[in-house]
Structure formats: structure tokens, C-alpha cells
Amino acid sequence: MSQFYTSTDHFVLVPAIMLALFGCAVLLFDFFLFPEPRQRKRLVWFLFAGEIFTAAGLWRQQAFLASEGLPEITAFQGTLTVDGFSLFFNWIFVAVSLLVAIVSWRYLEIEGEHHGEYYGLILLAQCGMYFLATGTDLITLFIGLELMALCFYVMVGFLRERKRSNEAAMKYLLLGAFSSGLMVYGFSVMYGLAGSTKLRAVAAAIASRDAWDPVVFLAMATTAVGVLFKVSAAPFHMWAPDAYEGAPTTVTAFLAVGSKAASFAFLMRIFLGPLETARPAWEPLLVLVAVLSLTIGNLAAITQNNVKRLLAYSSISHAGYILLGLIAGNATGLKGMAVYILVYAFMTLGAFLVVVALRRENLIGEDIEDMAGLMHRSPGYAVLMLIFLLSLAGIPPTAGFIGKYYIFLALLETSHYLLAALAALYVAVAIYYYFRIVRSMFISEAVAAPPLESTVGLRVALAVTGVLTLAIGVYPEPFLRLAQTSLVR
Amino acid sequence: MADTILFYIFAAFVLGGGVLTVTRRNSVHSALWLIVSLLGTAGLFLLRQAEFLFAVQIILYIGGVVLLILFVVMLVNLDETARLRQFNKAWWVALACAVVVGIEIWYVLNRGLETLEPGEAPQTAATIEGNTERLADVLFSEYLLPFEIASLLLLVAIVGSVVMAKKRI
């Protein structure tokens, strides 16, 4: 192999190659092998195969790191870095893509928009996420982010006959392009400071400057806008409720979980990498953003009647909690962020999957009233939804409690008492609006509605998310160890 | 000195063209002003001895992208949108935000300029092998990976536009 593509480069790139390869394969075979719409669900098997090969690549990376005792492998002259952090996030992406894909075909068939491109876009979006978690170079990170975002713009607008879906895609596209423009301006300033796009060089250049250096501040502020937009933190959250509501519910789940986890990986790479030494400058800014996210997310969720919108606002508030871990900034806080993201992934995914299950022919099933008396009609779904909602609210013994516990612990350790008190206050608010759904499910009279029909994929996905949400809460040790590995850098 | 004057001329092209692009009601005029703005950018590239980017800017952006935009503008009937007035009256909020951000950036850059030592002056084309060769060199060595991922990005853009635009897929 040439000097520009060494065997190390290949080793690091394998998961991304597999994702891109199978993503393209889905697009091709959809056209050649499965011209009939009802054959298209077989495309899920392509996605399975792609994820298995991706997982194998990740597994080999993990085994190599463990056997050699190395903290990281860098490739492409520092463009990509495989470490515990990137592997931790990539495992989440694999799990989320698989869970979303297996519930999708039935839902999209009901919507009348079941196309092979959907699975191709999931794989290609995951490829973008791989570069977000693994990239340590400004250009690679940016292109990875755009690759992921572009896939999501299309998937959000996948219900082409529905006005809401089109509107959501349009809003997301316009605001996303605008925030990306600001972010790339910040990147250009960073490049101007360092003369290199490698995060390590940028970190060295910024470290040699004062924390309050105006040029560093400019780079930090503009980059922060772009990143915080992607994690849908207030006041850059405007797109989230519309996009979450308008998108097909399976895409909403993928957007709320996959895109958010990848964006947080990106945020941590930037803020804990090159911008670490400018912490005095960005900490007050992030405190403001976190408090705003908690406030807007929790207070706006109270009045929502659409479950998807409610979960969108709740995901804004969760972004606020995760940012609190970054503000605390000690080892507990960073571990808390990793745990929180892991926990958030499964409980939010689970909650959206129940909404997916409520979608039937001629029934949208997205309003809180549609859940009325769910306990009497389908007790299984009602109990699962209860578990997810308890977890989202952060009540033990569910996983959400573990996530919030470490965030609060970190805040107390670093004596951010006021922030901890405020965050605890909003947990109480959150319990109120989550329990509006619970009340509707368990106490309201059942409305006459067609029974829920489930598919194998949906049942498997709900079982996995439900079991994990409980398991992380009851027996968190292995998951905490996993999160601990993500800190090694 | 001549460089500085030329810089301000081209910068005025970029900014003036940009402002007129977004304020013109007639889409064809907007597209034409976009050409002016892009020409200014091309001039700025040339001032920095980036001949390749200059050529690409003119051939691809002005020759290709804007031409496509013009085609779309003329194919799609936009008369109605030209007659519509903007339905929200929030333009002054946007203006206020833009002014605040503009002052911030100006202030920060002004304060920060003293700490920002100028980088190496670009070597003139005569002393090195030429801008195009050097660009090709880094593009296929140091930036090989982003260059390849960009192809995936384009693929997604094409697939996405087909999915969104086609009636039956």
C-alpha cells in the first residue's frame, strides 16, 4: 500500500468503509433485486449485514487497543483517532441504527412511503456519525457532520405527501445550513490561529493564548452556536419540536437519539480538546445555555398535547442536563455525560417506539388522548411506556436515575450548588408532564380504537430498550465501567 | 498598496453583491448579483496567489452553479412569490441581531488583532512549483480522507434530491 494509505489507516477506516459500502449496496440492490414494494423489507437484512461487519471492525479495534494496552490509534496523520471515547459512541450508533431499522418497515408501509433509500440513508448517516466520533480534524469533523445532517434532512421529509413532514424538513434544512455556516466560520478562525486543521495543533495554538483571548473567544462562540444547534440546546432549539413532530416517528427516534449522541460526541471532542484551555470563557456561556435548555424544555413541555412534541421538549431539557456534566468538568461529570447519553439513547428510543406502535391505518396516534386507556387495551405497551417515562423523569430504579445521579454528584463535587438545586427543581416539573401521559394511559377511560398490531421487529426493539432501561438502573456497574473507558484519552 | 486597494474593491464586490442578492425581489436579478459577489471572491483568491481556486470559482461557481440557478429560476414560475409580501414583520428583530453580532465580531477582531501575528506571506508562484500542484499535493495526501468522504456527501445529496422531488420512486 502507498504511504498515504497504510494498514493502520485501513484498520481505523474499516467500520466507515463497511457502512458506506452497504449503504451504497442498499441503494443499488433496491433497484435491481426488489422492484416490488412488498419485497423491500428484505433490505433490512442488508442493513443487518452492514452493521455486523461494522461491529466486527469496531470489535477488532477494541481488541487491538486492549491487547496492546494503547490509549488510542491515530490514522491519516492525526485525522482519525480511535480511542475508548470513539468506540463507546460507535457502539451506541450501531445499537440505535439496528433498533430503528427493525421497527421501520411496518411503519413506513402504513405511511405509504416504504422505499429502499431509507435504509441506505440510515447507513450513510451512521457513517457520518462514525466520523463525528472518530474524527480529530476540523475538516473531517465538518464533512462528517454534514453527511449525517444531509441524511437527516432527507429522512425528516420522507413523508412526501404530508405537509408537516415537508415543512419540518425545510425548517431543519434552512436552520441547519445557517448554523453550519456559523460553525465553519469558527473553524476557519481556529485554522487561522493554528495553521493546521488537526485538533491537536489547534489545541496547542489555543493553549499558548490567554483564556479570554478575543480571537479564541470568537472561534469558540461561533463554533458553539453550530454545535449547540445540533444537540438542540436552547436558545438554538427552535427546529427541534417542528422537526420531531413532522418527521416519520422512526426517523424522529433516530434523530433524537443518534444525531444527538453523535453531536454530543462532536461537542466533547471540540470543547474538551482544542477549547479545553479556554474553559473560563466558555463555562459561563454553557451555564447560560444549560439553564435556558432546562427552563424552556421543561416549561414548554407542560402544555404539549402531542407526544412527539412533548418528547422533543423533553429532549431539549435532557441536552441541558448533559451539558451540566460538561460544566462540572471533573472525571465524575464526564463519566456522567457518557452514562447519561447511553441511558438517554435507550429510554428515548423506547418512548418513541411506543408512539410508533400506536400508528395504525387511519390513526395517527400521536396525541396524549390517543393513549387514553392504553392499560386496558394493551397492558404490555402501557407498562413499557411507564418504564420509559419513569426513566426519562429520573426515578429509581430505572436507568434515568443513574444518569441524573452522576450529573448531580459532579455538580456537588465542584460546588455548583445553585445549578444542582435548579436542575433538581426541574426534575419535579418533568415528573408532572410525564405523568400526564401516565394518567392518560392508566386512569382515562379507554377510547374505541383499533387494536395495536405489532411486528416481530417492534417487539424485539421494545424488549431490548425496556430491558436495558431497567438493567442499567438496577445493575449499573458494567455500564459504568463502559462509560469509564470512554474517558481514556 | 495596490494590493490593499484591490482588496477593498473586491471586498466591496463580495459584500455589495451579497446584500443585493438577498434584497432583490426578482430572482433573476438575485442570481446576477450572486455572480458579482462570487467574482469578488474569485478576485480575493487571486490576490492571495491561489490561481487554482480563482479558476475553479469562475468556472464552477459562476459558470456552473449560478447558471443552474438561473435555469431553475426561469423554469419555475416565480412571478407569484415576487408579488407576495413577507408575511412576518420581524425584519427589524433580525436587523437588530445582525447589527449586534456585527459589532461583536468587529470589536472582538479589533481587540484581538494585536495578539494575532500575521502568518507567513504566501510565496509567490515563481519561487515554488505553483499553486495548483501544491493544492493537488495536499488534497491527495493530507486531506485524502475528507476528500473521499465528500464524495459520500455528494451521493447523499443526489439521492436526497431524487427522493424529495420525484413523484414515484
XYZ file of C-alpha atoms in Angstrom:
658
model
C 0.000 0.000 0.000
C 1.103 3.512 -0.625
C 2.384 5.704 2.145
C -0.858 7.670 2.116
C -2.960 4.671 2.956
C -1.168 2.486 5.450
C -2.538 -0.638 7.056
C -3.245 1.383 10.216
C -5.317 3.805 8.171
C -7.256 0.905 6.764
C -7.745 -0.677 10.175
C -9.206 2.533 11.535
C -11.367 3.172 8.489
C -12.926 -0.315 8.185
C -16.191 0.432 10.024
C -16.779 3.549 7.924
C -15.981 1.654 4.722
C -18.465 -1.047 5.663
C -21.181 1.490 6.406
C -20.599 3.320 3.127
C -20.348 0.076 1.160
C -23.554 -1.387 2.499
C -25.289 1.963 2.256
C -24.484 2.072 -1.466
C -25.347 -1.635 -1.799
C -28.814 -0.972 -0.420
C -29.344 1.798 -2.961
C -28.221 -0.484 -5.805
C -29.979 -3.710 -4.831
C -33.187 -1.903 -4.025
C -33.309 -1.080 -7.698
C -32.160 -4.409 -9.171
C -33.385 -7.105 -6.815
C -36.527 -5.794 -5.206
C -38.674 -3.915 -7.693
C -41.855 -4.904 -5.811
C -42.684 -2.686 -2.819
C -43.516 -5.603 -0.546
C -40.104 -7.178 -1.089
C -38.394 -4.124 0.285
C -38.445 -5.224 3.871
C -35.724 -7.699 2.903
C -33.427 -4.703 2.628
C -33.299 -4.729 6.418
C -31.070 -7.800 6.042
C -28.555 -5.707 4.103
C -28.551 -3.261 6.952
C -28.040 -6.143 9.385
C -25.098 -7.412 7.376
C -23.615 -3.937 7.222
C -23.963 -3.475 10.964
C -22.408 -6.892 11.645
C -19.354 -6.023 9.554
C -19.174 -2.598 11.175
C -19.411 -4.161 14.615
C -16.692 -6.637 13.659
C -14.437 -3.753 12.658
C -15.154 -1.950 15.917
C -14.601 -5.144 17.868
C -11.176 -5.671 16.274
C -10.251 -2.071 17.110
C -11.325 -2.584 20.692
C -9.454 -5.888 20.984
C -6.340 -4.328 19.499
C -6.426 -1.412 21.937
C -6.939 -3.805 24.842
C -4.256 -6.313 23.824
C -1.616 -3.694 23.088
C -2.589 -1.562 26.065
C -2.632 1.512 23.844
C -4.809 4.513 24.752
C -5.513 5.316 21.105
C -4.684 4.622 17.476
C -4.329 7.565 15.132
C -4.555 7.305 11.382
C -4.333 9.563 8.334
C -1.735 11.760 10.060
C -3.949 12.529 13.004
C -7.188 12.902 11.061
C -8.870 9.960 12.790
C -8.352 8.754 16.332
C -9.760 5.514 17.660
C -9.907 5.536 21.441
C -12.265 4.447 24.163
C -14.334 7.550 23.532
C -14.926 6.894 19.832
C -15.630 3.188 20.413
C -18.140 3.954 23.173
C -20.132 6.242 20.883
C -19.841 3.971 17.875
C -21.341 1.077 19.814
C -24.281 3.323 20.678
C -24.700 4.234 16.984
C -24.679 0.574 15.932
C -27.324 -0.293 18.531
C -29.518 2.681 17.675
C -29.394 2.120 13.901
C -30.297 -1.534 14.308
C -33.179 -0.815 16.677
C -34.558 1.907 14.420
C -34.239 -0.185 11.271
C -36.089 -3.223 12.589
C -39.171 -1.213 13.526
C -39.248 0.881 10.369
C -40.699 -1.208 7.573
C -44.156 -1.704 9.018
C -44.445 1.945 9.988
C -43.313 3.187 6.586
C -45.684 0.791 4.842
C -48.583 2.254 6.764
C -47.395 5.701 5.758
C -47.135 4.513 2.163
C -43.543 5.650 1.851
C -41.536 2.479 2.183
C -38.509 2.938 -0.021
C -35.114 1.319 -0.075
C -33.401 4.686 0.130
C -34.456 4.875 3.754
C -32.102 2.089 4.819
C -29.311 3.457 2.653
C -29.683 6.834 4.329
C -29.607 5.263 7.808
C -26.296 3.574 6.992
C -24.802 6.686 5.401
C -25.959 8.833 8.325
C -24.251 6.383 10.643
C -21.127 6.718 8.511
C -21.225 10.451 9.184
C -21.657 9.723 12.892
C -18.593 7.453 12.765
C -16.508 10.383 11.548
C -18.007 12.665 14.190
C -16.999 10.321 16.989
C -13.647 9.325 15.487
C -12.506 12.436 13.643
C -9.850 14.660 15.164
C -9.519 17.048 12.267
C -11.707 20.081 11.655
C -12.480 19.307 8.014
C -13.241 15.645 8.651
C -15.498 16.552 11.555
C -17.313 19.119 9.470
C -17.856 16.822 6.495
C -18.940 14.037 8.836
C -21.437 16.379 10.453
C -22.813 17.493 7.100
C -23.030 13.914 5.852
C -25.117 12.994 8.872
C -27.214 16.156 8.712
C -27.922 15.811 4.994
C -29.222 12.273 5.511
C -31.464 13.571 8.269
C -32.815 16.457 6.184
C -33.993 13.918 3.629
C -35.319 11.416 6.153
C -37.265 14.094 8.057
C -39.047 14.943 4.820
C -39.601 11.313 3.887
C -43.396 11.529 4.124
C -43.605 13.497 0.932
C -47.393 13.637 0.825
C -47.625 15.228 4.252
C -47.285 18.969 4.571
C -45.962 18.741 8.111
C -43.127 16.485 7.081
C -42.122 18.771 4.219
C -42.314 21.825 6.438
C -40.203 20.114 9.097
C -37.552 19.140 6.551
C -37.462 22.644 5.108
C -37.101 24.309 8.511
C -34.445 21.864 9.598
C -32.529 22.319 6.339
C -32.562 26.127 6.410
C -31.683 26.480 10.086
C -29.149 23.661 9.872
C -27.392 25.272 6.910
C -27.288 28.595 8.746
C -25.833 27.122 11.923
C -23.299 25.121 9.912
C -22.195 28.330 8.253
C -21.543 29.947 11.624
C -19.730 26.886 12.856
C -17.479 26.677 9.854
C -16.613 30.335 10.391
C -15.439 29.380 13.872
C -13.424 26.541 12.361
C -11.803 28.941 9.926
C -10.721 31.162 12.822
C -9.295 28.115 14.605
C -7.417 27.198 11.449
C -6.155 30.755 11.242
C -4.841 30.503 14.808
C -3.107 27.183 14.354
C -2.252 26.990 10.668
C -3.458 23.397 10.764
C -6.801 21.660 10.846
C -5.678 18.934 13.261
C -7.346 19.265 16.631
C -4.046 18.615 18.405
C -2.347 21.523 16.643
C -5.360 23.764 17.268
C -5.283 22.792 20.945
C -1.594 23.733 21.157
C -2.217 27.084 19.456
C -5.144 27.933 21.732
C -3.290 26.769 24.852
C -0.500 29.229 24.090
C -3.014 32.063 24.325
C -4.894 33.709 27.115
C -8.190 32.020 28.012
C -10.054 35.264 27.344
C -8.201 35.985 24.119
C -10.711 37.756 21.849
C -9.873 35.736 18.750
C -10.203 32.467 20.650
C -13.496 33.732 22.017
C -14.745 34.458 18.504
C -13.782 30.971 17.351
C -15.346 29.412 20.447
C -18.609 31.353 20.302
C -19.329 30.698 16.629
C -18.349 27.032 16.881
C -20.518 26.684 19.975
C -23.563 28.017 18.112
C -23.238 25.339 15.440
C -22.640 22.526 17.898
C -25.363 23.571 20.315
C -27.799 23.781 17.424
C -27.112 20.152 16.590
C -27.682 18.984 20.160
C -30.845 21.152 20.170
C -29.941 23.135 23.270
C -31.905 26.331 23.892
C -31.831 29.017 22.510
C -30.893 27.077 19.352
C -33.703 24.574 19.759
C -36.389 26.151 17.536
C -36.140 23.484 14.876
C -36.442 20.518 17.211
C -40.177 20.441 18.069
C -41.210 21.008 14.450
C -38.724 18.539 13.016
C -39.544 15.908 15.621
C -43.260 16.269 15.083
C -43.222 16.392 11.303
C -40.754 13.584 10.685
C -41.855 9.955 10.461
C -41.751 8.683 14.052
C -38.999 6.166 13.354
C -36.868 8.966 11.931
C -37.727 11.127 14.938
C -36.383 8.388 17.176
C -33.187 8.144 15.134
C -32.842 11.934 15.069
C -33.475 12.358 18.779
C -31.045 9.639 19.751
C -28.451 9.030 17.038
C -27.997 12.586 15.877
C -27.942 13.894 19.418
C -25.416 11.330 20.659
C -23.159 11.995 17.660
C -23.431 15.750 18.159
C -22.529 15.365 21.809
C -19.509 13.286 20.822
C -18.542 16.113 18.491
C -19.184 18.707 21.209
C -16.983 16.847 23.683
C -14.207 16.423 21.121
C -14.198 20.170 20.457
C -14.762 21.523 23.949
C -12.548 19.046 25.785
C -9.945 19.071 23.029
C -8.878 22.366 21.485
C -11.101 24.581 23.625
C -10.255 22.965 26.985
C -7.825 25.735 27.911
C -10.429 28.397 27.132
C -12.727 26.916 29.779
C -13.073 30.170 31.797
C -14.513 31.799 28.669
C -16.989 29.113 27.662
C -18.113 27.930 31.055
C -20.436 30.898 31.781
C -21.791 30.630 28.241
C -22.613 26.951 28.662
C -24.140 27.576 32.095
C -26.497 30.032 30.419
C -27.324 27.582 27.631
C -27.872 24.707 30.059
C -30.166 26.756 32.306
C -32.120 28.005 29.293
C -32.438 24.472 27.924
C -33.717 23.176 31.239
C -36.152 26.050 31.597
C -37.522 26.155 28.055
C -37.500 22.394 27.628
C -39.349 21.645 30.833
C -41.773 24.557 30.872
C -42.773 24.273 27.227
C -43.312 20.530 27.572
C -46.062 21.109 30.138
C -48.522 22.468 27.606
C -47.898 19.997 24.777
C -50.654 17.640 23.730
C -48.697 15.881 21.026
C -46.493 13.170 22.477
C -43.773 13.666 19.854
C -43.637 17.389 20.585
C -43.593 16.712 24.298
C -40.691 14.319 23.886
C -38.936 16.909 21.709
C -39.094 19.467 24.506
C -38.052 16.827 26.991
C -35.041 16.030 24.791
C -34.108 19.726 24.875
C -34.130 19.583 28.660
C -32.042 16.389 28.598
C -29.478 18.240 26.483
C -29.374 20.762 29.322
C -28.663 18.017 31.879
C -25.889 16.541 29.731
C -24.310 19.986 29.348
C -24.289 20.303 33.148
C -21.863 17.378 33.200
C -19.539 19.283 30.904
C -19.838 22.371 33.099
C -18.843 20.368 36.172
C -15.980 19.105 34.050
C -14.389 16.721 36.565
C -13.992 12.978 35.967
C -17.406 12.272 37.525
C -19.044 14.845 35.293
C -17.559 13.458 32.090
C -18.419 9.923 33.123
C -21.900 11.223 33.947
C -22.207 12.653 30.433
C -21.272 9.321 28.879
C -23.664 7.411 31.131
C -26.413 9.940 30.535
C -26.032 9.734 26.761
C -26.129 5.931 26.892
C -29.189 5.927 29.135
C -30.894 8.692 27.167
C -30.406 6.706 23.966
C -32.349 3.693 25.159
C -35.122 5.364 27.123
C -35.901 7.964 24.457
C -35.761 5.366 21.728
C -38.155 3.206 23.728
C -40.620 6.039 24.261
C -40.668 6.840 20.545
C -41.082 3.149 19.683
C -44.300 3.069 21.694
C -45.510 6.023 19.625
C -44.538 4.042 16.511
C -46.665 1.157 17.771
C -49.667 3.464 18.125
C -49.624 4.325 14.432
C -52.219 2.263 12.600
C -54.131 2.581 9.382
C -56.214 5.765 9.563
C -54.972 6.593 13.028
C -52.007 8.847 13.670
C -51.843 8.070 17.390
C -49.515 10.883 18.351
C -51.685 12.783 20.809
C -51.853 12.156 24.508
C -55.583 11.385 24.115
C -54.695 8.562 21.743
C -53.017 6.860 24.680
C -56.159 7.024 26.816
C -56.829 3.727 28.494
C -53.878 2.043 26.872
C -53.549 -0.020 30.050
C -56.890 -1.708 29.367
C -56.275 -2.233 25.665
C -52.618 -3.252 25.559
C -51.155 -3.520 29.028
C -47.739 -4.542 27.721
C -47.222 -1.295 25.858
C -48.585 0.751 28.725
C -46.193 -0.803 31.225
C -43.231 -0.367 28.884
C -44.158 3.263 28.292
C -44.404 3.707 32.068
C -40.869 2.375 32.464
C -39.527 4.721 29.793
C -41.333 7.712 31.262
C -40.134 6.934 34.793
C -36.646 6.692 33.402
C -36.980 9.957 31.488
C -38.126 11.627 34.687
C -35.168 10.095 36.530
C -36.935 7.978 39.123
C -35.123 4.955 40.597
C -34.756 2.052 39.920
C -34.711 2.989 36.240
C -31.697 3.967 34.170
C -32.564 7.654 34.049
C -31.848 7.897 37.762
C -28.270 6.666 37.291
C -27.657 9.267 34.593
C -29.007 12.120 36.669
C -27.263 10.828 39.816
C -23.792 11.228 38.316
C -24.588 14.650 36.871
C -25.814 15.876 40.270
C -22.883 14.239 42.046
C -20.456 16.011 39.718
C -22.196 19.351 40.261
C -21.988 18.945 44.030
C -18.351 17.848 43.876
C -17.448 21.002 42.002
C -19.673 23.098 44.318
C -22.165 24.260 41.698
C -24.890 24.150 44.347
C -27.215 26.636 42.701
C -27.179 24.776 39.382
C -27.780 21.470 41.158
C -30.767 22.934 43.031
C -32.212 24.342 39.806
C -31.746 21.066 37.954
C -33.406 19.175 40.815
C -36.320 21.589 40.714
C -36.879 20.863 37.036
C -36.936 17.132 37.725
C -40.120 17.829 39.685
C -41.563 19.762 36.746
C -40.629 16.912 34.420
C -42.454 14.399 36.607
C -45.597 16.473 36.168
C -45.688 16.407 32.370
C -44.511 12.815 32.021
C -47.267 11.787 34.364
C -49.849 13.465 32.179
C -49.136 10.659 29.735
C -49.167 8.086 32.509
C -52.520 9.364 33.773
C -53.954 9.207 30.307
C -52.741 5.633 29.862
C -53.780 4.256 33.235
C -56.717 6.306 34.505
C -58.597 7.680 31.499
C -61.436 5.699 30.007
C -60.408 3.607 27.040
C -61.402 5.120 23.729
C -62.647 2.893 20.969
C -59.709 2.376 18.703
C -58.412 -0.429 16.538
C -56.107 -2.777 18.441
C -52.372 -2.324 18.281
C -50.692 -4.602 15.823
C -47.082 -5.311 16.442
C -44.344 -6.817 14.344
C -41.504 -9.028 15.458
C -39.069 -6.160 14.944
C -41.091 -3.818 17.108
C -41.411 -6.376 19.874
C -37.692 -7.137 19.806
C -36.759 -3.452 19.813
C -39.138 -2.643 22.663
C -37.885 -5.608 24.658
C -34.251 -4.568 24.170
C -34.828 -0.927 25.107
C -37.120 -1.843 28.001
C -34.746 -4.419 29.447
C -31.753 -2.117 29.074
C -33.583 0.805 30.663
C -34.314 -1.356 33.692
C -30.992 -3.190 33.685
C -28.865 -0.039 33.691
C -30.941 1.207 36.600
C -30.790 -1.981 38.660
C -27.290 -3.172 37.900
C -25.288 -0.243 36.538
C -21.732 -1.495 37.186
C -20.888 -2.911 33.727
C -22.323 0.157 32.035
C -20.410 2.472 34.342
C -17.216 0.580 33.510
C -18.056 1.005 29.841
C -18.530 4.734 30.361
C -15.274 4.850 32.299
C -13.387 3.513 29.263
C -14.746 6.397 27.223
C -12.775 8.816 29.386
C -9.350 7.481 28.471
C -7.842 9.988 26.146
C -0.563 49.383 -1.635
C -2.122 48.343 -4.887
C -2.970 45.056 -3.205
C -4.819 46.856 -0.412
C -6.834 48.945 -2.850
C -7.677 45.890 -4.904
C -8.660 44.050 -1.727
C -11.174 46.739 -0.819
C -12.575 46.783 -4.338
C -13.086 43.016 -4.372
C -14.438 43.056 -0.800
C -16.968 45.674 -1.874
C -17.961 43.366 -4.745
C -18.479 40.480 -2.336
C -20.460 42.415 0.255
C -22.467 44.588 -2.110
C -23.307 41.623 -4.322
C -24.297 39.579 -1.296
C -26.598 42.231 0.111
C -28.252 42.810 -3.267
C -28.640 39.043 -3.776
C -30.850 38.736 -0.735
C -32.727 42.013 -1.123
C -33.732 41.901 -4.802
C -37.308 40.805 -5.363
C -36.715 39.481 -8.849
C -34.960 36.109 -8.632
C -33.085 36.622 -11.901
C -31.596 39.835 -10.542
C -30.634 37.993 -7.363
C -28.810 35.356 -9.377
C -26.994 38.024 -11.360
C -25.899 39.817 -8.201
C -24.686 36.497 -6.865
C -22.334 36.384 -9.849
C -20.901 39.765 -8.818
C -20.387 38.509 -5.289
C -18.685 35.332 -6.485
C -16.496 37.313 -8.874
C -15.324 39.379 -5.923
C -14.418 36.174 -4.057
C -12.517 34.969 -7.111
C -10.602 38.241 -7.118
C -9.734 37.778 -3.435
C -8.389 34.308 -4.212
C -6.248 35.747 -6.971
C -4.855 38.364 -4.592
C -3.680 35.518 -2.351
C -1.989 33.836 -5.323
C -4.480 30.990 -5.285
C -4.848 30.706 -9.035
C -6.482 27.318 -8.940
C -9.242 28.436 -6.589
C -9.693 31.528 -8.733
C -10.234 29.412 -11.819
C -12.496 26.968 -10.009
C -14.524 29.826 -8.584
C -15.170 31.235 -12.048
C -15.628 28.001 -13.973
C -17.598 26.013 -11.405
C -19.473 28.557 -9.353
C -20.168 31.253 -11.867
C -20.183 29.052 -14.941
C -21.910 26.064 -13.393
C -23.790 26.737 -10.192
C -25.231 30.149 -10.985
C -26.163 29.002 -14.467
C -28.106 26.124 -12.915
C -29.780 28.520 -10.505
C -30.795 30.695 -13.440
C -32.229 27.674 -15.257
C -34.291 26.756 -12.220
C -35.457 30.337 -11.762
C -36.602 30.508 -15.361
C -38.204 27.055 -15.405
C -40.133 27.503 -12.185
C -42.786 30.160 -12.210
C -41.722 32.582 -9.526
C -43.861 35.570 -10.500
C -46.276 34.870 -7.716
C -43.617 34.753 -4.995
C -42.209 38.007 -6.331
C -45.565 39.666 -5.762
C -46.058 38.243 -2.264
C -45.026 40.374 0.636
C -43.181 38.857 3.508
C -45.815 37.766 5.982
C -43.938 38.194 9.210
C -42.912 41.647 10.304
C -39.868 40.538 12.234
C -37.257 42.014 9.929
C -36.223 44.647 12.465
C -35.506 41.923 15.042
C -33.245 40.257 12.506
C -31.624 43.605 11.708
C -31.019 44.329 15.383
C -29.486 40.871 15.896
C -27.319 41.268 12.815
C -26.083 44.668 13.991
C -25.294 43.335 17.471
C -23.427 40.339 16.078
C -21.642 42.545 13.572
C -20.479 44.935 16.304
C -19.378 41.982 18.411
C -17.311 40.488 15.626
C -15.823 43.863 14.763
C -14.969 44.550 18.409
C -13.505 41.127 19.030
C -11.408 41.219 15.882
C -10.251 44.734 16.627
C -9.201 43.794 20.131
C -7.719 40.511 19.016
C -5.731 41.734 16.047
C -2.772 42.778 18.163
C -2.392 39.263 19.524
C -2.722 37.755 16.081
C 0.646 37.771 14.426
C 0.394 37.701 10.652
C 1.125 34.328 9.132
C 3.809 33.647 6.607
C 3.315 35.668 3.487
C 2.397 33.347 0.639
C 5.362 32.623 -1.514
C 4.981 33.946 -4.991
C 4.316 31.499 -7.745
C 7.782 31.994 -9.178
C 9.576 30.558 -6.133
C 7.593 27.360 -5.754
C 6.155 24.870 -8.145
C 2.791 26.574 -8.395
C -0.451 26.782 -6.548
C -2.297 24.084 -8.461
C 0.408 21.470 -7.892
C 0.602 22.225 -4.197
C -3.137 22.072 -3.827
C -3.227 18.707 -5.592
C -0.426 17.550 -3.350
C -2.183 18.217 -0.048
C -5.584 17.239 -1.377
C -4.418 13.714 -2.153
C -2.137 13.251 0.815
C -3.051 15.165 3.932
C -6.696 15.724 3.059
C -7.264 12.454 1.245
C -9.838 11.239 3.745
C -12.080 14.341 3.864
C -11.847 14.450 0.083
C -13.182 10.905 -0.136
C -15.936 11.445 2.434
C -17.063 14.461 0.439
C -17.959 12.054 -2.367
C -20.364 10.288 0.017
C -21.805 13.676 0.882
C -22.485 14.359 -2.790
C -24.045 10.919 -3.214
C -26.430 11.589 -0.350
C -27.286 14.983 -1.835
C -28.155 13.395 -5.179
C -30.172 10.557 -3.648
C -31.895 13.020 -1.358
C -32.925 15.371 -4.121
C -34.333 12.461 -6.128
C -36.263 11.162 -3.114
C -37.696 14.579 -2.350
C -38.514 15.613 -5.892
C -39.695 12.515 -7.709
C -43.379 11.627 -7.579
C -42.941 7.871 -7.707
C -39.752 6.205 -6.559
